[in-house]
Coordinates of C-alpha atoms in Angstrom, one line a residue:
X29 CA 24.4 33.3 -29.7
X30 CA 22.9 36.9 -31.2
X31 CA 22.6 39.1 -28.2
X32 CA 21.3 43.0 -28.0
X33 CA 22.6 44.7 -24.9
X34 CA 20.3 47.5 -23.1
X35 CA 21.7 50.1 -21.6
X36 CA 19.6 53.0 -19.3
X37 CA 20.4 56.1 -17.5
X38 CA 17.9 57.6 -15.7
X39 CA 20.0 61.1 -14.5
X40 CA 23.1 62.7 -16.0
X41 CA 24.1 62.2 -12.4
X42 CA 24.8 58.4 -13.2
X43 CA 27.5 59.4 -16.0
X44 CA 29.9 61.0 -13.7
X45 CA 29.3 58.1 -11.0
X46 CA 30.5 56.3 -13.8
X47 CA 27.6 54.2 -15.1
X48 CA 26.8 55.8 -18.4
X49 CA 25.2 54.5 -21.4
X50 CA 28.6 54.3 -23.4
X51 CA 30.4 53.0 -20.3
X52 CA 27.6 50.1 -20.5
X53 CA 27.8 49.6 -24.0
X54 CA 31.6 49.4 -23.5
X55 CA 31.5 46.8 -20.7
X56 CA 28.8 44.8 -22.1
X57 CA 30.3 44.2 -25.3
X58 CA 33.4 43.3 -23.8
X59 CA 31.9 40.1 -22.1
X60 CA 29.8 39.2 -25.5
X61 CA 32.8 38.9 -27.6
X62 CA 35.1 37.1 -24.8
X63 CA 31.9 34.4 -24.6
X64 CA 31.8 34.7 -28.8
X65 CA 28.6 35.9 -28.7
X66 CA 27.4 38.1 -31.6
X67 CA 25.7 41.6 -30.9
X68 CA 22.8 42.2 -33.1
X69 CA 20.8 45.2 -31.6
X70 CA 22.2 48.0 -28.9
X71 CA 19.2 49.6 -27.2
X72 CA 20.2 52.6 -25.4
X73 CA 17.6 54.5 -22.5
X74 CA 18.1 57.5 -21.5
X75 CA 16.5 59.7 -19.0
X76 CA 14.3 57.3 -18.0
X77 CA 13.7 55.4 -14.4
X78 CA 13.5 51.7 -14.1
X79 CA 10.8 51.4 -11.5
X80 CA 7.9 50.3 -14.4
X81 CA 8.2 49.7 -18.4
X82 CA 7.1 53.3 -19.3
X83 CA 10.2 53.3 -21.6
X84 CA 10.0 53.5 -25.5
X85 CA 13.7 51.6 -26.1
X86 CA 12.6 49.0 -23.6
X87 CA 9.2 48.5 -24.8
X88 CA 10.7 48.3 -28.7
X89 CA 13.2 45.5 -27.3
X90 CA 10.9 43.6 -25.9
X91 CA 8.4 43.7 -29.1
X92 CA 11.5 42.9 -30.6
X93 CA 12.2 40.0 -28.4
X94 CA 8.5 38.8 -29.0
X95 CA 8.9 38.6 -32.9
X96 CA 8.6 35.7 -34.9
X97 CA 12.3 36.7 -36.3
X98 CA 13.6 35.9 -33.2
X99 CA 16.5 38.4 -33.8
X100 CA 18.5 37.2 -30.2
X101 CA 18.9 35.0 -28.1
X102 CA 20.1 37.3 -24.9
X103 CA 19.4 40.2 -23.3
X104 CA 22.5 41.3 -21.4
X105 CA 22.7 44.1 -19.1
X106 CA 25.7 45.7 -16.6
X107 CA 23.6 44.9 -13.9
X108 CA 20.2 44.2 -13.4
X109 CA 19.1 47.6 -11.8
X110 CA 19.7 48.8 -15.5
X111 CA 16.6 46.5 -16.6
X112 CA 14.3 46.9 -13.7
X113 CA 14.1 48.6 -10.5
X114 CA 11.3 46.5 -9.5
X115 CA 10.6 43.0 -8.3
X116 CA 7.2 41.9 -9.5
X117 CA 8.0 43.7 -12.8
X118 CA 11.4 41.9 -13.0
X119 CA 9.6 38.6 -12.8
X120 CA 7.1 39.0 -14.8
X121 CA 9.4 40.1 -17.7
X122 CA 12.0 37.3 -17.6
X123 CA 8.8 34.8 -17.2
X124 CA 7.8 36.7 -20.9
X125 CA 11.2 36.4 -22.0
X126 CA 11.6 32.9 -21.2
X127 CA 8.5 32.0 -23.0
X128 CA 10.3 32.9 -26.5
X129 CA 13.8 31.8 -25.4
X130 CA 15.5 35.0 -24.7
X131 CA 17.6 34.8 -21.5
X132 CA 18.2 37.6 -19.3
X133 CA 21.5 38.1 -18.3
X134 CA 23.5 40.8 -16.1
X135 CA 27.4 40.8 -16.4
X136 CA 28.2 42.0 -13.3
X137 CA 25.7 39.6 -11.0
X138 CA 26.1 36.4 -12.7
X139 CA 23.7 33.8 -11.6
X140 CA 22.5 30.1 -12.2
X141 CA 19.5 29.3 -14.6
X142 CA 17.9 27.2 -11.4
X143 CA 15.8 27.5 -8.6
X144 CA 18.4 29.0 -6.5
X145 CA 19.8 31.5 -8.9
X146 CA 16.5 32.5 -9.4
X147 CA 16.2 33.6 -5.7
X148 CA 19.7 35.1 -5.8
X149 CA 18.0 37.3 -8.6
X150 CA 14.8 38.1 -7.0
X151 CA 16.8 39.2 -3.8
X152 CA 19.2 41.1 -5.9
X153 CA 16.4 43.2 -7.7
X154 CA 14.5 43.5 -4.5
X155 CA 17.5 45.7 -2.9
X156 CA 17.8 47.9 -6.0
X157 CA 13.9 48.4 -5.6
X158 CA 14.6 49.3 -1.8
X159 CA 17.6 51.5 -2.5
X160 CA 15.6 52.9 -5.9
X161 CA 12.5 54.5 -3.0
X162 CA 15.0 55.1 -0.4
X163 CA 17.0 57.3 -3.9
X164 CA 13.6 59.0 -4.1
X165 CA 13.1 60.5 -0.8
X166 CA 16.4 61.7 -0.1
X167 CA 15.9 63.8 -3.7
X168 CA 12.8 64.9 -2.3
X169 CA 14.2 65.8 0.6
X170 CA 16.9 67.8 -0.9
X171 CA 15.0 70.2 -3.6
X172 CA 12.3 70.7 -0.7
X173 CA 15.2 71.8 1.0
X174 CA 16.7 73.6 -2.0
X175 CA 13.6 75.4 -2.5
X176 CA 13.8 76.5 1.0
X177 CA 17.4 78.1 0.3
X178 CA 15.6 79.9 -2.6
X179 CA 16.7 78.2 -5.6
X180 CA 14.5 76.7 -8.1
X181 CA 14.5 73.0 -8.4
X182 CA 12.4 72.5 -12.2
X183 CA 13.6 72.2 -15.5
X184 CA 11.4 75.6 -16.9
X185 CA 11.1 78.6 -15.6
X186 CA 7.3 80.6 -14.9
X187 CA 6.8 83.0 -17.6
X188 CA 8.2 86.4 -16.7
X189 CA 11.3 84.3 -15.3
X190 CA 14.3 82.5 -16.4
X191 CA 15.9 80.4 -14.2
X192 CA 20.0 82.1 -13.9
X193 CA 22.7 79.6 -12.9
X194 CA 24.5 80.4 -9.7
X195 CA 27.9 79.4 -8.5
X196 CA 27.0 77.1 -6.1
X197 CA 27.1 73.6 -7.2
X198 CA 23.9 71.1 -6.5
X199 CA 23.1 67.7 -7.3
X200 CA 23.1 68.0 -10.9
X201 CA 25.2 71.0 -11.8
X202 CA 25.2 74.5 -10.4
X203 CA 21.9 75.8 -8.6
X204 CA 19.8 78.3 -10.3
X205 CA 17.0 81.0 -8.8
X206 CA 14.6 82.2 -10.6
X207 CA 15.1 86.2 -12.2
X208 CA 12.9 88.7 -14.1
X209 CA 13.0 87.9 -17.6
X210 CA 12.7 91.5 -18.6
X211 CA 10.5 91.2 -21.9
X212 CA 8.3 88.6 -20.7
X213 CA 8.0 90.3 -17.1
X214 CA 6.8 93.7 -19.2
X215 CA 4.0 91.2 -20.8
X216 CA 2.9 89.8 -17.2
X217 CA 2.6 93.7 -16.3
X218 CA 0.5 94.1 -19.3
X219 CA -1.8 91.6 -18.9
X220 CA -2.1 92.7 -14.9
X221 CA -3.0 96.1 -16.1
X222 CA -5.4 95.1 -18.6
X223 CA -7.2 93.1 -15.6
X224 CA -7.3 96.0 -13.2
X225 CA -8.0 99.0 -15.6
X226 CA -7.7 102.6 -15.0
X227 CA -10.0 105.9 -15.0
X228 CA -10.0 106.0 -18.7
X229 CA -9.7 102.1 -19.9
X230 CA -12.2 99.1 -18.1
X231 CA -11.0 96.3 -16.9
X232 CA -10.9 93.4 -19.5
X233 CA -11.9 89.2 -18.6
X234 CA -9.3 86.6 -19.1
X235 CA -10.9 86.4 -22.7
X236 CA -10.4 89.8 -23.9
X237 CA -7.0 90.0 -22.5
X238 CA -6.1 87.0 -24.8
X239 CA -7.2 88.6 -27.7
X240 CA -5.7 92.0 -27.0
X241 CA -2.4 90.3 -26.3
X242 CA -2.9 88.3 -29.5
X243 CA -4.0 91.3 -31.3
X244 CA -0.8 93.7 -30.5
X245 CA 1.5 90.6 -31.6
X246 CA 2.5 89.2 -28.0
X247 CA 3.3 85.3 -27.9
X248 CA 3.5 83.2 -25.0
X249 CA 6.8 81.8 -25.7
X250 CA 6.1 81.2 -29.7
X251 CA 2.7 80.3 -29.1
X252 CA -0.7 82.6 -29.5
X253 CA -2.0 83.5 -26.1
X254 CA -5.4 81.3 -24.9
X255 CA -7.8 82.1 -22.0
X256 CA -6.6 79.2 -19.4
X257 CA -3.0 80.6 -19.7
X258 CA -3.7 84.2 -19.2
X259 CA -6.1 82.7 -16.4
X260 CA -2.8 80.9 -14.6
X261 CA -0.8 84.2 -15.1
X262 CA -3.5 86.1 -12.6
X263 CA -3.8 83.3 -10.4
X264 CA -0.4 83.1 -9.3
X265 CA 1.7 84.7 -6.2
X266 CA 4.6 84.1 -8.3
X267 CA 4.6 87.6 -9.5
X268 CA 4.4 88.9 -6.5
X269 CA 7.2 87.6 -5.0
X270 CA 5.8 83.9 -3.5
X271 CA 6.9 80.4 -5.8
X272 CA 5.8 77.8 -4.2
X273 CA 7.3 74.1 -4.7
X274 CA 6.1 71.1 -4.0
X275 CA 2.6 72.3 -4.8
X276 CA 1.1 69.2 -6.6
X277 CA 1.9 65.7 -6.3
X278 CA 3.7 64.5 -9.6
X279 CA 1.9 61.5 -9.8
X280 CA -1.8 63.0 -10.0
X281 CA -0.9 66.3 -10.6
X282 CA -3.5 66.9 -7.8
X283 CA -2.4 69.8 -5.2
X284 CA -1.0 68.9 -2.2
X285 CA -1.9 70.1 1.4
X286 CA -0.7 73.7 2.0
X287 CA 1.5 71.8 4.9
X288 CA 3.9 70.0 2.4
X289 CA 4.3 73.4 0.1
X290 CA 7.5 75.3 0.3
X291 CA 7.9 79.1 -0.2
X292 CA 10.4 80.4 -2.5
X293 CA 10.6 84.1 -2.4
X294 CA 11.6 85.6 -6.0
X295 CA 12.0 89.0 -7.0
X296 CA 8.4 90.5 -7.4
X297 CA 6.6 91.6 -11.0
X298 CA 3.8 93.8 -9.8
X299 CA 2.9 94.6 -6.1
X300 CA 0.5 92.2 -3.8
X301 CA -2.0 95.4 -3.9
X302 CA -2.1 94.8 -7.7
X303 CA -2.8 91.0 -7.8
X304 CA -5.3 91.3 -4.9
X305 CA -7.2 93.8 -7.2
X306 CA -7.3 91.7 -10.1
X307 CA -8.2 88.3 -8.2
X308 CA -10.8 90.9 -6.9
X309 CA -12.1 92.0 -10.1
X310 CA -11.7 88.6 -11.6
X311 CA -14.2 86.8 -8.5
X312 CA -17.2 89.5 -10.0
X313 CA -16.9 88.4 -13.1
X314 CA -17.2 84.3 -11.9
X315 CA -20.1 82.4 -13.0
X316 CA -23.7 83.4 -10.7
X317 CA -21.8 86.6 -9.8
X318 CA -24.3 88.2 -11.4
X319 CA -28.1 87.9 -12.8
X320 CA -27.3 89.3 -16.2
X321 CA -24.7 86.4 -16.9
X322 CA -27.1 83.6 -15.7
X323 CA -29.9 85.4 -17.8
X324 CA -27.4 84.9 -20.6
X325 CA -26.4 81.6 -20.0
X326 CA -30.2 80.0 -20.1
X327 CA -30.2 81.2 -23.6
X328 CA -27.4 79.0 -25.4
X329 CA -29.6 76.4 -26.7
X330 CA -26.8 75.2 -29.0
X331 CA -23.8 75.9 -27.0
X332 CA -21.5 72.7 -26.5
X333 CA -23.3 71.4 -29.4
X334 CA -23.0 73.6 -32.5
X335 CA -19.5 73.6 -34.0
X336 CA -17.8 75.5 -36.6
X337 CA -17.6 73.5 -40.1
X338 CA -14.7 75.3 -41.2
X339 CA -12.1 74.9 -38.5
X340 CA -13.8 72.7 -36.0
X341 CA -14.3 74.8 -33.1
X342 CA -17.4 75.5 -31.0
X343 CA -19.7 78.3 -31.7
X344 CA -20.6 80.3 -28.7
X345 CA -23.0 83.0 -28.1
X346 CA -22.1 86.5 -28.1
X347 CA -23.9 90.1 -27.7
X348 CA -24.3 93.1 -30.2
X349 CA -25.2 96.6 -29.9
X350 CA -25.4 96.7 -26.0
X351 CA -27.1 93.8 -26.1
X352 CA -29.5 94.4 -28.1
X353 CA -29.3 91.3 -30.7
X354 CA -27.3 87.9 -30.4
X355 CA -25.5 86.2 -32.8
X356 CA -23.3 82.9 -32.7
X357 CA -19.4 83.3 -33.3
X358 CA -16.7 80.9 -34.1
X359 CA -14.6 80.6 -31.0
X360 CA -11.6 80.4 -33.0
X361 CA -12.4 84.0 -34.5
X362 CA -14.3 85.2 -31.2
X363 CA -10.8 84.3 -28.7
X364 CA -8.1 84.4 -31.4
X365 CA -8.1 86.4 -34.3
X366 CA -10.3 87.0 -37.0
X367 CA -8.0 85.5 -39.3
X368 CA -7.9 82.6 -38.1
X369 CA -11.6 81.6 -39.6
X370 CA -13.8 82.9 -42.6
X371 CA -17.4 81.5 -40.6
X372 CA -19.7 84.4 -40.8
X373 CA -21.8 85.2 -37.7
X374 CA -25.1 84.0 -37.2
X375 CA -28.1 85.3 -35.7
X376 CA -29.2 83.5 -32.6
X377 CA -32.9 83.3 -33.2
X378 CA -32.6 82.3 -37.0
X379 CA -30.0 79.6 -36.2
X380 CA -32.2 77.9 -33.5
X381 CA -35.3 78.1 -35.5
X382 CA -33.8 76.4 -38.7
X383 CA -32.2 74.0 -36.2
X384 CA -35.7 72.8 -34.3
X385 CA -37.5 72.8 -37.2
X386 CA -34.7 70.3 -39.3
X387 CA -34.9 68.2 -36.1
X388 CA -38.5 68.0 -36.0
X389 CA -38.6 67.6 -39.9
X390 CA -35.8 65.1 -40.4
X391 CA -35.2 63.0 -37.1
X392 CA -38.5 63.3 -35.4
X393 CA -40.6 61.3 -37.4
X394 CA -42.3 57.7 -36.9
X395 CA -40.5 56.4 -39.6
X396 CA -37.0 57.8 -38.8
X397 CA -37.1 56.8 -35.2
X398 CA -37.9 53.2 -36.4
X399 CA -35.3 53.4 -38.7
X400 CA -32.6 54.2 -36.2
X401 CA -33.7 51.6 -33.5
X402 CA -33.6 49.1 -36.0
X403 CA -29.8 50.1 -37.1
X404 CA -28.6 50.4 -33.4
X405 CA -30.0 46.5 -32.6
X406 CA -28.1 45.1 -36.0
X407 CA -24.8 47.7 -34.5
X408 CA -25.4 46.0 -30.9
X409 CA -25.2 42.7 -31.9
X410 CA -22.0 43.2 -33.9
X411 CA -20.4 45.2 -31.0
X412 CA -21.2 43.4 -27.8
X413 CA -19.7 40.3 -28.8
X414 CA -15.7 41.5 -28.4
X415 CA -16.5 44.2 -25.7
X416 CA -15.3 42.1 -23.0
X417 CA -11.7 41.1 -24.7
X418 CA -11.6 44.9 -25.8
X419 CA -12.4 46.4 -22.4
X420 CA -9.7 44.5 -21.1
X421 CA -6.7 45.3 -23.3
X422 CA -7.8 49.1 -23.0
X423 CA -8.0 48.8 -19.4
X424 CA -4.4 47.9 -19.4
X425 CA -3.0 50.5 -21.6
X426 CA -5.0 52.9 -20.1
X427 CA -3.0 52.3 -16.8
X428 CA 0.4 51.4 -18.3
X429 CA 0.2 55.0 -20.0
X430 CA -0.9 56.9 -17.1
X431 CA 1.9 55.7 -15.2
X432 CA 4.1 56.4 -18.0
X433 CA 2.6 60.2 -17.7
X434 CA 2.8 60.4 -13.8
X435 CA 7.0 59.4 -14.0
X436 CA 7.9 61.7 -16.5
X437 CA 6.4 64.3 -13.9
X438 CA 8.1 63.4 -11.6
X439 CA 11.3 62.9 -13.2
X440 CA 10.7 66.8 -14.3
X441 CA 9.5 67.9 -11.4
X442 CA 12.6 66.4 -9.5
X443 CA 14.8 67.8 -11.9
X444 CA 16.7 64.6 -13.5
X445 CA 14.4 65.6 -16.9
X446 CA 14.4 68.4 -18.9
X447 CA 11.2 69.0 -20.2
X448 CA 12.2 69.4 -24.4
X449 CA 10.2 69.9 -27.1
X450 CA 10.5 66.4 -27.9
X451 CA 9.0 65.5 -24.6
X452 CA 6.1 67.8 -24.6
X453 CA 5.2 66.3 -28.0
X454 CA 5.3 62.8 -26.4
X455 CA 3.3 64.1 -23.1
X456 CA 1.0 65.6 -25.6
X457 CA 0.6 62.2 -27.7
X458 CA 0.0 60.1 -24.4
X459 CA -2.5 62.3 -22.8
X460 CA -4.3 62.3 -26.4
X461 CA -4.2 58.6 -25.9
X462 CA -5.2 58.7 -22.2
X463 CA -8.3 60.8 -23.7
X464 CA -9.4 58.5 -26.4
X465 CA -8.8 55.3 -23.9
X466 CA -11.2 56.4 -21.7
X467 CA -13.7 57.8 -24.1
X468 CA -13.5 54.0 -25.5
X469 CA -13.9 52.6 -21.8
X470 CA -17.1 55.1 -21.4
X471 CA -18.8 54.2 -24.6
X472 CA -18.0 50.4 -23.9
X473 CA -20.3 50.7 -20.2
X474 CA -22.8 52.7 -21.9
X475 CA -23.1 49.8 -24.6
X476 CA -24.2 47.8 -21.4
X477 CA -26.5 49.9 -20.5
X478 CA -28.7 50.2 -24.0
X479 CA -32.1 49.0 -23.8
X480 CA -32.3 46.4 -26.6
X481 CA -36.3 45.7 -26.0
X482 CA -38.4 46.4 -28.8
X483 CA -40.9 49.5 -28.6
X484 CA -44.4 49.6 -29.9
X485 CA -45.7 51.7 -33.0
X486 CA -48.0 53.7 -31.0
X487 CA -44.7 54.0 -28.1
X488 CA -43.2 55.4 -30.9
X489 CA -45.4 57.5 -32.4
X490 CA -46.3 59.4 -29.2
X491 CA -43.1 60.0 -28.3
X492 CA -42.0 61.7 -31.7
X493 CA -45.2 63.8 -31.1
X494 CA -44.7 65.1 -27.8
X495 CA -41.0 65.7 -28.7
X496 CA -42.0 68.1 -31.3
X497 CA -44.0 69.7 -30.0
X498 CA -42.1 70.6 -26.7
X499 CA -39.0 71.7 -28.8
X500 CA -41.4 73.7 -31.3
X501 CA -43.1 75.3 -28.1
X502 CA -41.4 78.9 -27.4
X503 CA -40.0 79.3 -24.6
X504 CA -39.9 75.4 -23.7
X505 CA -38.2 74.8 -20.5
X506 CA -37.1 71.2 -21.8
X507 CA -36.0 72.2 -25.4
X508 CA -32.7 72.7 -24.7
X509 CA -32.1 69.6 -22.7
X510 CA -34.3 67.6 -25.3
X511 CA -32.3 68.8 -28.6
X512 CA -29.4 67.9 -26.7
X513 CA -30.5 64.4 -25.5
X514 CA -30.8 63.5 -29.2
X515 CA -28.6 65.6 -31.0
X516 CA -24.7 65.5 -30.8
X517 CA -23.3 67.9 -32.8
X518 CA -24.4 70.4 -35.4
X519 CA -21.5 71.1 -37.9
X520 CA -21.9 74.5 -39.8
X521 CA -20.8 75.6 -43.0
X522 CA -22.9 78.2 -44.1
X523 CA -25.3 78.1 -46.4
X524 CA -25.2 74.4 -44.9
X525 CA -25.1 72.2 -42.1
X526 CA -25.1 68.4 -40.8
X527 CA -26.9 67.6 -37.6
X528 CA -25.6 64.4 -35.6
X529 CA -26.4 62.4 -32.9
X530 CA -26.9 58.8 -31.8
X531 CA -29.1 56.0 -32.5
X532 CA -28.9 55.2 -28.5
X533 CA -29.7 58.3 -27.1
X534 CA -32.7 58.0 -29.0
X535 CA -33.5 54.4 -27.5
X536 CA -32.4 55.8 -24.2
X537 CA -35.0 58.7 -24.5
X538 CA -37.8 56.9 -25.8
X539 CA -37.0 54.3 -23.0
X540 CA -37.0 56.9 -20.0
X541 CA -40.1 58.7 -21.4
X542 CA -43.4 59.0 -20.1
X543 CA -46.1 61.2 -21.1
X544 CA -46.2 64.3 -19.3
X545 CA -42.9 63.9 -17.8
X546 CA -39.8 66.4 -18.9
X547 CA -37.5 64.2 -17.3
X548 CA -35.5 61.6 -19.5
X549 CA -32.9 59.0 -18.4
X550 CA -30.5 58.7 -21.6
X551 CA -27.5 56.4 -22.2
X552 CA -25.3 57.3 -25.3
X553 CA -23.7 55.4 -27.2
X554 CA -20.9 55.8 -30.4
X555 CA -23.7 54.3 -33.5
X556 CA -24.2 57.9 -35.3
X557 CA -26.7 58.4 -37.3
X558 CA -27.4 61.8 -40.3
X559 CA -30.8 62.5 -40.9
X560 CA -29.3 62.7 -44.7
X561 CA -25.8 61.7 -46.4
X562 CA -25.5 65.3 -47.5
X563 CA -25.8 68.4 -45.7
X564 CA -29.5 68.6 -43.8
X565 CA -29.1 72.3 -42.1
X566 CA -29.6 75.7 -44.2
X567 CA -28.5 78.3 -42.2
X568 CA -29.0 81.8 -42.9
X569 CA -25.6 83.8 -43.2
X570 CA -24.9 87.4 -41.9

């Protein structure tokens, strides 16, 4: 018979206890040629833990198993632990397997292909399940004790530290603590005293400090400096002497109760003086702090909505002069570098004004509103039919890859992974996925929720009126939230544009509206529509 043997480490722990992969191989493909078996495919894991399938060589064996080549006959393991660590998941797999004749078999625990070696199996995978959690806690238990000690359990280091090996051997190696790294510590300094300020310089937002740092050539390790991370830097104790482990659970990465953290003290960066002044200066700069930034904030009609057509970021609004004129700006050129993007600014007032009006021209209209209600019925009817099947299959990748996420947490965050390039790519790729999964699942329930009854002319015709003219109206309290009911994205590329939004949302408002009423209930829904093929939006360039 053609066999592929899988092998699986989950710690480099396991090769000096004498169960690694080439140890496996070895042992395996003794027993395959003594039975005259032939080995067709070695699949070889490692770094990962056997208590779910969240395991890419696994995963390809079994598609490979599921083929209509057939390419073995057997699976054959050193022990069944090496397969699964988990007894539902055990079953369910050799039930899959045994569906397209592949046998599972584990060298080292022989058992019959009946009713009572089936129990034998169940109760041998139910103890490695046991001993697998029981594994768990006492590694908890030891880097929560480890931290205590003062010696850093994770695979990287904070910025501003590197993590220096000691000469007292651990679990996996020799223990490290955590040191000043002395360039990136002189950044961390920086980027406090660009917070705080002096008599001659003001203190600088989480914003400014990213471009500044960006500016005089400063990387976060390779990588150009963005708000959020100058925005973690300020917000933690760390560098003033106080890691804390055990912060968040690995799982959901939510944080954990202030009970279950341990402190680590590490050699301090700046003093706690210095960090409580920046937190400080950082609070009255916070959202409703002030009434100048709400004033400011009521004013970005096409914020979250208008995006740059050359590199695909948002356009946000921005001050000149004091204040005395505002213009849109490419975020990529606004927080990164001017470099970066060639989109000229735009003057706020012009850019809204050509925006309502193209709306009110092009979308607005009896005739277009028709037009788009009778699309989204013909895209309704072609997408409703599979949503059931489709919403299923999602829903079960959605949870097979967020458990894949949450173990290669923990697995860093207990120290048997090192978190590699490689495996922030793949991190990266399946939280991309996690993303579009549940943007699918969203749009799926709002397909549900579409009103599919038909609306009369005059409905419809005094709806696109009193649209209009509330957008057209200075100083409308509902033309923001209207323009963004019905339009879902304005793409600018001076001298042009394309405005974009939904056939449902328009259904959705006309639905929830009422004459007199500035309060609509609106669905959405993925059937775009473009009031033309080409670009529809002039706007003027400064």
């Amino acid at each position: 018979m053609n066999v592929a043997i899988y092998a699986r480490i989950s710690t480099g722990r396991q090769v000096e206890e004498g169960v690694s992969i080439e140890g496996q191989v070895d042992q395996v493909t003794k027993w395959t040629n003594a039975e005259g078996h032939s080995i067709i495919e070695i699949y070889k894991e490692l770094g990962c833990s056997a208590t779910d399938d969240r395991r890419p060589e696994f995963k390809r064996m079994i598609s490979d198993a599921k083929s209509p080549d057939h390419p073995f006959d057997i699976i054959a393991v050193h022990t069944l632990s090496r397969f699964f660590r988990s007894t539902i998941d055990l079953g369910i797999y050799e039930r899959e397997l045994k569906r397209v004749k592949v046998q599972l078999i584990s060298i080292t625990q022989l058992t019959a292909e009946d009713e009572s070696g089936a129990m034998l199996r169940t109760l041998i995978s139910a103890f490695d399940e046991y001993q697998s959690k029981e594994n768990g806690k006492n590694v908890r238990r030891s880097m929560k004790e480890n931290a205590k000690q003062g010696y850093f359990n994770r695979s990287k280091a904070p910025f501003g530290y590197t993590a220096v090996q000691t000469d007292i051997k651990g679990r996996n190696g020799y223990k490290r603590k955590l040191e000043p790294n002395h360039k990136e510590a002189d950044v961390v300094r920086l980027i406090f005293s660009l917070a705080t300020g002096d008599e001659v310089n003001p203190s600088l937002g989480v914003k400014s400090i990213a471009t500044e740092l960006n500016k005089r050539g400063f990387q976060y390790r390779g990588k150009t400096w963005k708000s959020q991370k100058i925005w973690e830097i300020l917000d933690s104790s760390t560098y003033y002497g106080d890691y804390f482990f055990n912060k968040r659970n690995a799982r959901t990465r939510e944080l954990r109760d202030e009970a279950d953290w341990v402190l680590t003290k590490v050699p301090p960066v700046i003093t706690r003086e210095i960090f409580d002044k920046a937190r400080e200066l950082r609070s009255e700069r916070a959202p409703g702090k002030s009434t100048e930034y709400r004033s400011q904030s009521s004013r970005t009609l096409l914020t979250g909505i208008a995006k740059c057509g050359i590199c695909g970021k948002g356009f946000v609004l921005m001050s000149g002069k004091g204040g005395k004129y505002d213009y849109y700006r490419c975020s990529t050129r606004q927080y990164h570098s001017n470099h970066l993007c060639t989109a000229p600014n735009i003057p706020r007032e012009e850019l809204e004004a050509v925006v309502l009006n193209k709306v009110a021209e092009l979308v607005l209209t009896p005739e277009r509103i028709q037009l788009m209600l009778i699309q989204l019925r013909e895209d309704i009817k072609k997408l409703q039919a599979p949503d059931r099947q489709r919403e299923k299959t999602i829903q079960r990748q959605l949870s097979l890859t967020k458990e894949q996420v949450d173990a290669w947490y923990e697995l860093i965050e207990q120290g048997k992974l090192e978190l590699h390039q490689t495996l922030k790519d793949r991190l990266a790729a399946s939280q991309h996925r996690i993303d579009a999964m549940a943007r699918e699942l969203a749009d799926i329930g709002r397909r549900r929720q579409i009103p599919l009854k038909k609306f009369g002319t005059q409905q419809i015709q005094e709806f696109a009126e009193a649209m209009r003219d509330e957008i057209l109206t200075p100083g409308s309290k509902y033309a923001k939230k209207y323009l963004h009911t019905i339009v879902s994205e304005i793409r600018i590329n001076p001298p042009n544009g394309v405005i974009t939004g939904a056939n449902a949302n328009m259904a959705g408002a006309i639905s929830g509206w009422k004459r007199g009423r500035g309060h609509l209930m609106v669905p959405s829904h993925v059937s775009n529509w473009r009031a033309r093929k080409d670009s529809n939006l002039r706007p003027p360039s400064s």
